[in-house]
PDB file of C-alpha atoms and ligand atoms in Angstrom:
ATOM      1  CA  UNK A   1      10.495  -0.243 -10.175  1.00  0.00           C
ATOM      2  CA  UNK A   2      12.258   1.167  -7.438  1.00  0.00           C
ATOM      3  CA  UNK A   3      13.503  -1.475  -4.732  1.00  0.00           C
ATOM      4  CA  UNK A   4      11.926  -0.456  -1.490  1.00  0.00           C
ATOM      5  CA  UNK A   5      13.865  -0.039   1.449  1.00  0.00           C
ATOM      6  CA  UNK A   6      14.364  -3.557   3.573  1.00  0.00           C
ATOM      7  CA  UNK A   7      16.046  -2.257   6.125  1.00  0.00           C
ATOM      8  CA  UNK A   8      16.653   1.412   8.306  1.00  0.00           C
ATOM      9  CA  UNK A   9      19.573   3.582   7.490  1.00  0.00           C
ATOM     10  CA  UNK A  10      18.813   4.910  11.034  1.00  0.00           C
ATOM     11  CA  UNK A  11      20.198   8.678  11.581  1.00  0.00           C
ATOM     12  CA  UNK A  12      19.966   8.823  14.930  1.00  0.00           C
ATOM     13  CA  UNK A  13      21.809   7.414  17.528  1.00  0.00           C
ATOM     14  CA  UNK A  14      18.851   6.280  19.769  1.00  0.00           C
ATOM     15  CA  UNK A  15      16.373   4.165  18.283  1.00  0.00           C
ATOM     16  CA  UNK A  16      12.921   4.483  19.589  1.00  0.00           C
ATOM     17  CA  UNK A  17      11.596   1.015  20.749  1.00  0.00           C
ATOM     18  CA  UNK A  18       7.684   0.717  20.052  1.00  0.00           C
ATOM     19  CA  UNK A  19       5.803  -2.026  22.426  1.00  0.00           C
ATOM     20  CA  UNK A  20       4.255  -3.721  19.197  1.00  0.00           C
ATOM     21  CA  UNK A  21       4.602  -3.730  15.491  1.00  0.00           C
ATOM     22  CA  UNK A  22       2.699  -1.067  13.801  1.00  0.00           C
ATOM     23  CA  UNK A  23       1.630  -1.704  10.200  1.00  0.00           C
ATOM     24  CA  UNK A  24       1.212   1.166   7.764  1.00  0.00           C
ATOM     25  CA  UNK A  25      -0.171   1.293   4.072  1.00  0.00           C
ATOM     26  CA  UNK A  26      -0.845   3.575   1.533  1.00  0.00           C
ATOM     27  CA  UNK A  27      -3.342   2.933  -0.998  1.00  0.00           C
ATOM     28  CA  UNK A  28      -4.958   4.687  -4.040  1.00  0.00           C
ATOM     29  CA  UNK A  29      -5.353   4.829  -7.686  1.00  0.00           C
ATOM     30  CA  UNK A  30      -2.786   4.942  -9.871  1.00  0.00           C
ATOM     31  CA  UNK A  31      -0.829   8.214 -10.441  1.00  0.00           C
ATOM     32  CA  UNK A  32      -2.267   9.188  -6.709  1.00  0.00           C
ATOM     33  CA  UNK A  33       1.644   9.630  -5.210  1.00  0.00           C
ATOM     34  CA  UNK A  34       1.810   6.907  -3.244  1.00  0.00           C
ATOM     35  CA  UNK A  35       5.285   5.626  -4.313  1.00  0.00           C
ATOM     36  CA  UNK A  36       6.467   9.608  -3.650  1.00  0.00           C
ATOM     37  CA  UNK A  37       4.757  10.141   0.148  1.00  0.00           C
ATOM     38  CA  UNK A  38       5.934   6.235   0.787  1.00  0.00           C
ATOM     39  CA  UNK A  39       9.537   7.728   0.325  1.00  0.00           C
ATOM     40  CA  UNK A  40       9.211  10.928   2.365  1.00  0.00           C
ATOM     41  CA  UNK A  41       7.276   9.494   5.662  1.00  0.00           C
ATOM     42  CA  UNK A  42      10.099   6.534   5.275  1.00  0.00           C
ATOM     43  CA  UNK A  43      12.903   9.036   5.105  1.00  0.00           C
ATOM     44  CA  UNK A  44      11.295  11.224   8.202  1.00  0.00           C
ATOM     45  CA  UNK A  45      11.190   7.975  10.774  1.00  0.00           C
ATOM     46  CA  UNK A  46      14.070   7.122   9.623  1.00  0.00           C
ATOM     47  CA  UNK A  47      15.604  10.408  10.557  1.00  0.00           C
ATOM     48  CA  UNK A  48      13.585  10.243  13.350  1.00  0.00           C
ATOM     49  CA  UNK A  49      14.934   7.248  14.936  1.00  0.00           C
ATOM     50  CA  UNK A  50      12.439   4.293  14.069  1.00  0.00           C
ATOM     51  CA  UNK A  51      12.691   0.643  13.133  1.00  0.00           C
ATOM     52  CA  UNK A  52      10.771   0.888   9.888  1.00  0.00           C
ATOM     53  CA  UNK A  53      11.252  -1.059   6.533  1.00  0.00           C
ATOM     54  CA  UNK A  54       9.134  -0.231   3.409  1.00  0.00           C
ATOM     55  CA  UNK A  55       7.548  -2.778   1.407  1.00  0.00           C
ATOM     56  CA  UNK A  56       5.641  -2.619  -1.892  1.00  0.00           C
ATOM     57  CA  UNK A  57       3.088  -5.234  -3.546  1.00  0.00           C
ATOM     58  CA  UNK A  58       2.890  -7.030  -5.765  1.00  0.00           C
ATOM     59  CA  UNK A  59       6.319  -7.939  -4.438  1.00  0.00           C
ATOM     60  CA  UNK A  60       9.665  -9.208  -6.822  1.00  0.00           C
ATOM     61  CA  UNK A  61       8.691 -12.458  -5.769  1.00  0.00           C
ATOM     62  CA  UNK A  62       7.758 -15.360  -7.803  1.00  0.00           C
ATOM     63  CA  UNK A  63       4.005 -14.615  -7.495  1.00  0.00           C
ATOM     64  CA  UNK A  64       4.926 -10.656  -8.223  1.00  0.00           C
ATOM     65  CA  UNK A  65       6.448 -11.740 -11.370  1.00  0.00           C
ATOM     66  CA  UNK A  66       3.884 -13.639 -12.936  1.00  0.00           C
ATOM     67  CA  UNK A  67       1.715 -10.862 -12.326  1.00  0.00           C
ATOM     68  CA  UNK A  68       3.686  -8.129 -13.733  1.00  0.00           C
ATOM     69  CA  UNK A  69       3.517 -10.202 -16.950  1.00  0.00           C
ATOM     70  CA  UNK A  70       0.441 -10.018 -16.394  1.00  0.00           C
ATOM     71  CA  UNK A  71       0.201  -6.537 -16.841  1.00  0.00           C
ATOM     72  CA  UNK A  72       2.751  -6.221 -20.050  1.00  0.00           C
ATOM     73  CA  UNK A  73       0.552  -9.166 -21.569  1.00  0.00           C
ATOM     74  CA  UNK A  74      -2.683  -8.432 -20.936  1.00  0.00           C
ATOM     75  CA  UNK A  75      -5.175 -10.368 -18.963  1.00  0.00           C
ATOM     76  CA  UNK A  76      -6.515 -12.479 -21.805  1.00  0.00           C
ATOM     77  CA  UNK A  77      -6.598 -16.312 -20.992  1.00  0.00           C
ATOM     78  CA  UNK A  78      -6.594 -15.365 -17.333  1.00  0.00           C
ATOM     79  CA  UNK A  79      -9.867 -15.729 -15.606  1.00  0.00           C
ATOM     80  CA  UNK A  80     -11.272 -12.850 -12.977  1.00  0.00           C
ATOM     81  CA  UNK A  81     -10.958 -15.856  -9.981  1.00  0.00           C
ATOM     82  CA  UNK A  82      -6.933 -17.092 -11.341  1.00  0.00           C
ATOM     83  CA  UNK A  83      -5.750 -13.181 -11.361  1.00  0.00           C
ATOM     84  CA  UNK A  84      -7.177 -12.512  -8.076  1.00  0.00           C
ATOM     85  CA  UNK A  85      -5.600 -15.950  -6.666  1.00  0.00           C
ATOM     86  CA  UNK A  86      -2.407 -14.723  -7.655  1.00  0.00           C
ATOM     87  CA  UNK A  87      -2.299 -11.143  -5.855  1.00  0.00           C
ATOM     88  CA  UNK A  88      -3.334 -13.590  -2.675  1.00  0.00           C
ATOM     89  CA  UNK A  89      -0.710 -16.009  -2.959  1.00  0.00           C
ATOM     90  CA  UNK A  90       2.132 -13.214  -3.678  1.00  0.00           C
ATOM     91  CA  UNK A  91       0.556 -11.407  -0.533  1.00  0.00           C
ATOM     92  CA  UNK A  92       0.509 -14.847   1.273  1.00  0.00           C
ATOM     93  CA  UNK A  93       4.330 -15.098   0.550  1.00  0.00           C
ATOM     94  CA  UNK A  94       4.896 -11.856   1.779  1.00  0.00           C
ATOM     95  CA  UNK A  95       2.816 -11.636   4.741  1.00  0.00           C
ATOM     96  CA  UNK A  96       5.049 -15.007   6.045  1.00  0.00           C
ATOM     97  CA  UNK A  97       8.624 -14.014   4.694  1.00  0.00           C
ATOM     98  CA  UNK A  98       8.325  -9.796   5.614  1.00  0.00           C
ATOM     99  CA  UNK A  99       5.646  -8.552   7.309  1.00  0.00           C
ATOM    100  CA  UNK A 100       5.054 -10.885  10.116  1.00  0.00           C
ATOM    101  CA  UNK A 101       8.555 -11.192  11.160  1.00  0.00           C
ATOM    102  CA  UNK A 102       8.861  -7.285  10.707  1.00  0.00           C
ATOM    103  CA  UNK A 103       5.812  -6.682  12.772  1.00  0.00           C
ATOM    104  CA  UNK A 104       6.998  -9.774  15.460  1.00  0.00           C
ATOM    105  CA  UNK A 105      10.460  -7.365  15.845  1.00  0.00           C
ATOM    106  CA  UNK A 106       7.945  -4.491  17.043  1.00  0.00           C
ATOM    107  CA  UNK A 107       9.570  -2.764  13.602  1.00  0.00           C
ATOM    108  CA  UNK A 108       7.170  -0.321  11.163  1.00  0.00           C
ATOM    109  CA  UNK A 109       6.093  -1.707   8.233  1.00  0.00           C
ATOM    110  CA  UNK A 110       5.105   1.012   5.515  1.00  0.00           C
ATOM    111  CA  UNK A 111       3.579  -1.217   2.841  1.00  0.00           C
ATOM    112  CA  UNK A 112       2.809   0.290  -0.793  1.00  0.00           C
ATOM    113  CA  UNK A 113      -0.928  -0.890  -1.782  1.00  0.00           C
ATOM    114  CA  UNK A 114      -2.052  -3.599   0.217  1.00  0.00           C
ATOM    115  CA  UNK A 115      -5.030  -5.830   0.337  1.00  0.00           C
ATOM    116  CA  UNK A 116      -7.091  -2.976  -0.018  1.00  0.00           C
ATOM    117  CA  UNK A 117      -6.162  -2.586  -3.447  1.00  0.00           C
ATOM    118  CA  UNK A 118      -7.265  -6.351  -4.296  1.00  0.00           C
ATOM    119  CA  UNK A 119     -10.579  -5.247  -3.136  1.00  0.00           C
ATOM    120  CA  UNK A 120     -10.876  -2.690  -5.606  1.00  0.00           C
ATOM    121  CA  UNK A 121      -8.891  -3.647  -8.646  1.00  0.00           C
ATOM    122  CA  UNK A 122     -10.084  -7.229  -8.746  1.00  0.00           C
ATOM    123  CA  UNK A 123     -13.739  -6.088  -7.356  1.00  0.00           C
ATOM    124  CA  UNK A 124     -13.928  -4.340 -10.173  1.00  0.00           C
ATOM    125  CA  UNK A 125     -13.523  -6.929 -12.314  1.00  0.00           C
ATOM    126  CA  UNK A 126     -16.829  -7.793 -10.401  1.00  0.00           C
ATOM    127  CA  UNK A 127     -15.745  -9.909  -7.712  1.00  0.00           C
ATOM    128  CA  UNK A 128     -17.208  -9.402  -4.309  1.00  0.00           C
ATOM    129  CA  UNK A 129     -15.496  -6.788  -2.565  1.00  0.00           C
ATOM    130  CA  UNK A 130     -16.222  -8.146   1.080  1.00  0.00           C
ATOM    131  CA  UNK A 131     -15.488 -11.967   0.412  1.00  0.00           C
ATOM    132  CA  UNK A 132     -11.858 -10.808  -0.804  1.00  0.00           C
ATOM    133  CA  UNK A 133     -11.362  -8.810   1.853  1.00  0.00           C
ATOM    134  CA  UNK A 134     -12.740 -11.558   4.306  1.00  0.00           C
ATOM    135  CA  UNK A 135     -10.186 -14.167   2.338  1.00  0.00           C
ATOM    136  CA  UNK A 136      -7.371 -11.213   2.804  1.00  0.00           C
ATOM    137  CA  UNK A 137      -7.979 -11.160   6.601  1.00  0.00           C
ATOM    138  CA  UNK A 138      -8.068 -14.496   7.113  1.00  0.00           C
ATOM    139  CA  UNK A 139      -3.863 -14.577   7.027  1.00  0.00           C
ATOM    140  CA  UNK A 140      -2.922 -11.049   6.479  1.00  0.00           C
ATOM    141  CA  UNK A 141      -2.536  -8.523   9.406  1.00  0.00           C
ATOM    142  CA  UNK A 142      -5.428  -5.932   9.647  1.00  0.00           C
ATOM    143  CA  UNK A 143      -3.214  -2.483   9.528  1.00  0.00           C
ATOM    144  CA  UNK A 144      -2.994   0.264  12.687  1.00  0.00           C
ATOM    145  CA  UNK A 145      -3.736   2.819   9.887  1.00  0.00           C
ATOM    146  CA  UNK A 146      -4.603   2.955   5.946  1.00  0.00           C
ATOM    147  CA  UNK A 147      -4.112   6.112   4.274  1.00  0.00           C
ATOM    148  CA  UNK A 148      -5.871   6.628   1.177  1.00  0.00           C
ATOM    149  CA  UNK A 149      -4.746   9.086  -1.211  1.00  0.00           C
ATOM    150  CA  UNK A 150      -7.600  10.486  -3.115  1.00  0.00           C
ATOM    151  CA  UNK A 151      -7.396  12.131  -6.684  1.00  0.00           C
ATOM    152  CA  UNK A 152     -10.133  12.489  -9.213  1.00  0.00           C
ATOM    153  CA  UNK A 153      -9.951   9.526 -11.436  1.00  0.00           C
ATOM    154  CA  UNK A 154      -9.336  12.102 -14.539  1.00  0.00           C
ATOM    155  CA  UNK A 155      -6.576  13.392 -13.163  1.00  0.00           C
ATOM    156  CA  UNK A 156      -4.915   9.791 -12.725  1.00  0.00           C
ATOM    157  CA  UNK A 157      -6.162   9.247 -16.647  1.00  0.00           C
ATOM    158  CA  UNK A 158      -3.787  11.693 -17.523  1.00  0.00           C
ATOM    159  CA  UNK A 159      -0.752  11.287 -15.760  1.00  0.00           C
ATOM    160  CA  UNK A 160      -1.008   7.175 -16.764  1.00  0.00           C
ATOM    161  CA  UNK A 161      -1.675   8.770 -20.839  1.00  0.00           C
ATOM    162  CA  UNK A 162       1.872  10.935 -20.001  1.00  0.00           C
ATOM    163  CA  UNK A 163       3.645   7.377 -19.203  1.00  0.00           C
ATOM    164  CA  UNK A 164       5.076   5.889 -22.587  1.00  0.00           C
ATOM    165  CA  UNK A 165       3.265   2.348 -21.595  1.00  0.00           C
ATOM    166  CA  UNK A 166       0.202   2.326 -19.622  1.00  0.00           C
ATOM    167  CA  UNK A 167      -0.409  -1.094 -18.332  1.00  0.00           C
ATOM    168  CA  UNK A 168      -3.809  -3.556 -19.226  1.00  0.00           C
ATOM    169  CA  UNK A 169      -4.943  -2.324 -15.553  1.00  0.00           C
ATOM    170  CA  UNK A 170      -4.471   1.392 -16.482  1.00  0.00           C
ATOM    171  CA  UNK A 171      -8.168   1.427 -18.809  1.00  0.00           C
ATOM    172  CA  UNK A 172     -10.261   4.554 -18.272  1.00  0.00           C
ATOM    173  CA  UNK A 173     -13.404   2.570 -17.841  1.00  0.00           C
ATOM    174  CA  UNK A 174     -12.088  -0.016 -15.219  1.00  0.00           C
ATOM    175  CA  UNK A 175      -9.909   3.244 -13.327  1.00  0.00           C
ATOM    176  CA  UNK A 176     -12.918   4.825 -12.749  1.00  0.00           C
ATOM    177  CA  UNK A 177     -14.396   1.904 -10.935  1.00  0.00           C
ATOM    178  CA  UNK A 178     -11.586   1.103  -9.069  1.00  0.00           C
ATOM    179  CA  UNK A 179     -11.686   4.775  -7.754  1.00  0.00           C
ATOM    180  CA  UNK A 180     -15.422   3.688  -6.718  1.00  0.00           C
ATOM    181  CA  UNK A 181     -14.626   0.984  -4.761  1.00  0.00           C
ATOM    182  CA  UNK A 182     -11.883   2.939  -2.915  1.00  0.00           C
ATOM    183  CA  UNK A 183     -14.548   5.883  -1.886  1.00  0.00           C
ATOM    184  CA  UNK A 184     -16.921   3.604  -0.726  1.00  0.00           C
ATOM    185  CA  UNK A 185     -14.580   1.901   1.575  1.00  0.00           C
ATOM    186  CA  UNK A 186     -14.596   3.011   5.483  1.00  0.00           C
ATOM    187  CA  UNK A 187     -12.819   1.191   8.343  1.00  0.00           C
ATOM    188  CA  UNK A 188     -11.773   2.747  11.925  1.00  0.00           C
ATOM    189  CA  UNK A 189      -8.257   2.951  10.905  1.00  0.00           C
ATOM    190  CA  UNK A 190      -8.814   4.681   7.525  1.00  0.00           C
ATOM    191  CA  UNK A 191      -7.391   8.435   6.483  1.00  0.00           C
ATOM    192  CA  UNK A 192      -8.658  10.055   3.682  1.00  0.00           C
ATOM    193  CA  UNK A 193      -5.766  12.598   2.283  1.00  0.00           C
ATOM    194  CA  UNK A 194      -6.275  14.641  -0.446  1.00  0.00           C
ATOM    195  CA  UNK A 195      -3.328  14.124  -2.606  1.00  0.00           C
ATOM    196  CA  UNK A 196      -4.690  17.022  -5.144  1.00  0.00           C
ATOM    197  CA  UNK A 197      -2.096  19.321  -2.882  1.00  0.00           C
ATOM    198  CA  UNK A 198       1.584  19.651  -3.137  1.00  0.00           C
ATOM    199  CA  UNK A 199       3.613  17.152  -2.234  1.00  0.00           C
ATOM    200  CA  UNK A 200       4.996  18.963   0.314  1.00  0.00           C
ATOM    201  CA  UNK A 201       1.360  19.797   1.963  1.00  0.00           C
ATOM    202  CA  UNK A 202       0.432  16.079   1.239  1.00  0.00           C
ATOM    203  CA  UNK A 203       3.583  15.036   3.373  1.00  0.00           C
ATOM    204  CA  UNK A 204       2.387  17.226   6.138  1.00  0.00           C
ATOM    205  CA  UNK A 205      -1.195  15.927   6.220  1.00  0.00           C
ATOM    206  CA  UNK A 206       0.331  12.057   6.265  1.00  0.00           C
ATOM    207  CA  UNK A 207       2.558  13.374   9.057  1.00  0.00           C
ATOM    208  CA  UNK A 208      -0.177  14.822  11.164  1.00  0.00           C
ATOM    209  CA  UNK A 209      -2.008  11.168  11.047  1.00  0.00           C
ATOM    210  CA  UNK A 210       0.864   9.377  11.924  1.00  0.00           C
ATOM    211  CA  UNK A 211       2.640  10.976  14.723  1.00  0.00           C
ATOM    212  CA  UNK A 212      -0.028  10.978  17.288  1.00  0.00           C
ATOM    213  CA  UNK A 213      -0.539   7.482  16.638  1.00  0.00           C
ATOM    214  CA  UNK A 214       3.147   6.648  17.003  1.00  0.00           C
ATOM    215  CA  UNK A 215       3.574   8.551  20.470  1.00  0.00           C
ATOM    216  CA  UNK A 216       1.072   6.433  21.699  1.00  0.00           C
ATOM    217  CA  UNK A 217       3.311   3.142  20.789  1.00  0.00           C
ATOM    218  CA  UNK A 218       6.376   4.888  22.024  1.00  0.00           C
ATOM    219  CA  UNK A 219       7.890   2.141  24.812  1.00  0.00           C
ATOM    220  CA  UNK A 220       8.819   4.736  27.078  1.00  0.00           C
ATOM    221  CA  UNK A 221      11.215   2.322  28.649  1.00  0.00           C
ATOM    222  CA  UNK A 222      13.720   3.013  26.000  1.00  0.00           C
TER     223      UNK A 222
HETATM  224  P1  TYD B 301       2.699  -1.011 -10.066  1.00  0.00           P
HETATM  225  O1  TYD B 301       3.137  -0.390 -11.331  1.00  0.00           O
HETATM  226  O2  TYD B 301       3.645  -1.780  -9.249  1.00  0.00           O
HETATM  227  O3  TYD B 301       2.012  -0.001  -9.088  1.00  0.00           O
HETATM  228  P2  TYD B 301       2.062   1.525  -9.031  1.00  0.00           P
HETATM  229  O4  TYD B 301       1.406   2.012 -10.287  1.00  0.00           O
HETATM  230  O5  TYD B 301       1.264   1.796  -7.798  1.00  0.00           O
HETATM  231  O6  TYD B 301       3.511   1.829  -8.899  1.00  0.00           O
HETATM  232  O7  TYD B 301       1.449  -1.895 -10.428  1.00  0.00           O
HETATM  233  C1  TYD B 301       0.597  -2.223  -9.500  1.00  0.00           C
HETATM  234  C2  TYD B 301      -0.683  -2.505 -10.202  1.00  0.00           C
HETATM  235  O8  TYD B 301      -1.226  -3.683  -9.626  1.00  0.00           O
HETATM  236  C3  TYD B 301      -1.693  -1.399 -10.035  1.00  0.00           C
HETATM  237  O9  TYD B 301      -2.286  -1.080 -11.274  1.00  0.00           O
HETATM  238  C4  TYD B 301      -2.728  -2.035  -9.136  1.00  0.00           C
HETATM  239  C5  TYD B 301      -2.566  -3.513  -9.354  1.00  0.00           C
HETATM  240  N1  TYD B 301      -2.915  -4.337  -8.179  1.00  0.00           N
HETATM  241  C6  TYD B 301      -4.048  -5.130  -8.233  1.00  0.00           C
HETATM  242  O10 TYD B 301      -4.756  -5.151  -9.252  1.00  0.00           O
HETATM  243  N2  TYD B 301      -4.372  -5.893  -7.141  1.00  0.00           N
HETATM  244  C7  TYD B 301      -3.617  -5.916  -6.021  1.00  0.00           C
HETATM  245  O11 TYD B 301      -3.936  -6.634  -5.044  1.00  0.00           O
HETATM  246  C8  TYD B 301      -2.431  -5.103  -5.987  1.00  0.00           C
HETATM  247  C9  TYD B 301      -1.550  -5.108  -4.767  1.00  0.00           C
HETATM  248  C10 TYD B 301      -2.120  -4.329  -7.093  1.00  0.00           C
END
C-alpha cells in the first residue's frame, strides 16, 4: 500500500487560503481507479497552490491493521456486527487524529473510500445501509463532495482475477452487491464519473467537479 500524502509539497509560491475546510472522497468498487485519480487531483492542487493532504481508509492504524488481517485471513470467526465495528472505530480514530484537525486548518482533505464504502461493503453483508450511515454521521464529517467512480462490476472481477491475491472481500457474488448499494446511493453532494474512460479523460471529468466548487471557497482575502 502506498503511503498517502500527509502533507503538501506545495509548488507554488502563494498558497490559496480557503474560508473553511473542504472534505473530498472518492469511492467505488474495487479496481474502479480510485487510488490512480486520488494521485492526479492531489498532484494538480498541489501544483495549484492548495493546502491539501490525502488520506486513505482503512488507515495504518491499529484498527486498520486488524482489519487488513482481516482480509488475508478471511472473515471466519468474525461476526457481520464485530467487522463493521471495526471499520467505525478505525474511522473514529481517524476522523479525531486527521481529518478534523485538517479540516479545522481550512486544509483539503482528499480521503480514499470513506464511510460510504461501510455502507456498501458491510450492507452487503446485510446490514442496514441507512443505520450505518446514520452511526457514520453521528462523529464523522458529512463531505462537500463524493465522487463515485462507476465501472461495471465485471470489469472490476477481472482486474481483482489479474492481482496474484484477491482478498476475502474481492468474491464475485458479494462485488456485485456492493456495486448495488453504491448505484442506489444519491446525496446532494454526490458525482457520478464514469471511470470506463481513460485515465486521462477520467482526470478531466473529476477536475470539472471540483474546480467550480473550489472557486467558490477561494478566501479572496489572500
Ligand atoms: P484496500 O486494498 O486498501 O483498498 P483498495 O482496493 O481500494 O486499494 O482494501 C480496502 C478494502 O476494504 C476494500 O475491499 C473495501 C473494504 N472496506 C470495507 O469493507 N469497509 C469500509 O468501511 C472500508 C473503508 C473499506
Amino acid at each position: 500500500m502506498s503511503t498517502p500524502h500527509q502533507s503538501s509539497p506545495t509548488l507554488s509560491t502563494d498558497i490559496k487560503r480557503l474560508k473553511q475546510g473542504w472534505l473530498i472522497v472518492f469511492e467505488g468498487i474495487d479496481g474502479s481507479g480510485k487510488t490512480t485519480q486520488i494521485e492526479l487531483l492531489y498532484d494538480r492542487l498541489c501544483r495549484d497552490g492548495y493546502d491539501v493532504i490525502q488520506r486513505k481508509e482503512p488507515t495504518d492504524g491499529p484498527w486498520g491493521q486488524k482489519i487488513r488481517r482481516l482480509f488475508s485471513h478471511g472473515r471466519e470467526g468474525i461476526s457481520r456486527e464485530m467487522e463493521l465495528s471495526w471499520f467505525l472505530n478505525d474511522r473514529r480514530d481517524h476522523v479525531t487524529h486527521y481529518i478534523r484537525p485538517a479540516l479545522d486548518r481550512h486544509q483539503i482533505v482528499l480521503i480514499d473510500r470513506y464511510y460510504f464504502s461501510t455502507m456498501a461493503y458491510q450492507g452487503a453483508l446485510g446490514l442496514d445501509t441507512r443505520a450505518i450511515q446514520a452511526q457514520n454521521e453521528a462523529f464523522a464529517p458529512i463531505p462537500d463532495l463524493m465522487l463515485l467512480l462507476q465501472i461495471p462490476p465485471e470489469n472490476s472481477l477481472r482486474l481483482v482475477r489479474q492481482r496474484s491475491a484477491p482478498n476475502q472481500f474481492e468474491k464475485p457474488d458479494y462485488l456485485k452487491q456492493v456495486a448495488a448499494v453504491f448505484d442506489h446511493m444519491q446525496f446532494p453532494y454526490l458525482r457520478r464519473i464514469d471511470a470506463t474512460q481513460t485515465i486521462d479523460l477520467v482526470h478531466r471529468h473529476i477536475w470539472q467537479a471540483v474546480d467550480p466548487l473550489l472557486r467558490r471557497l477561494e478566501d479572496s482575502a489572500s
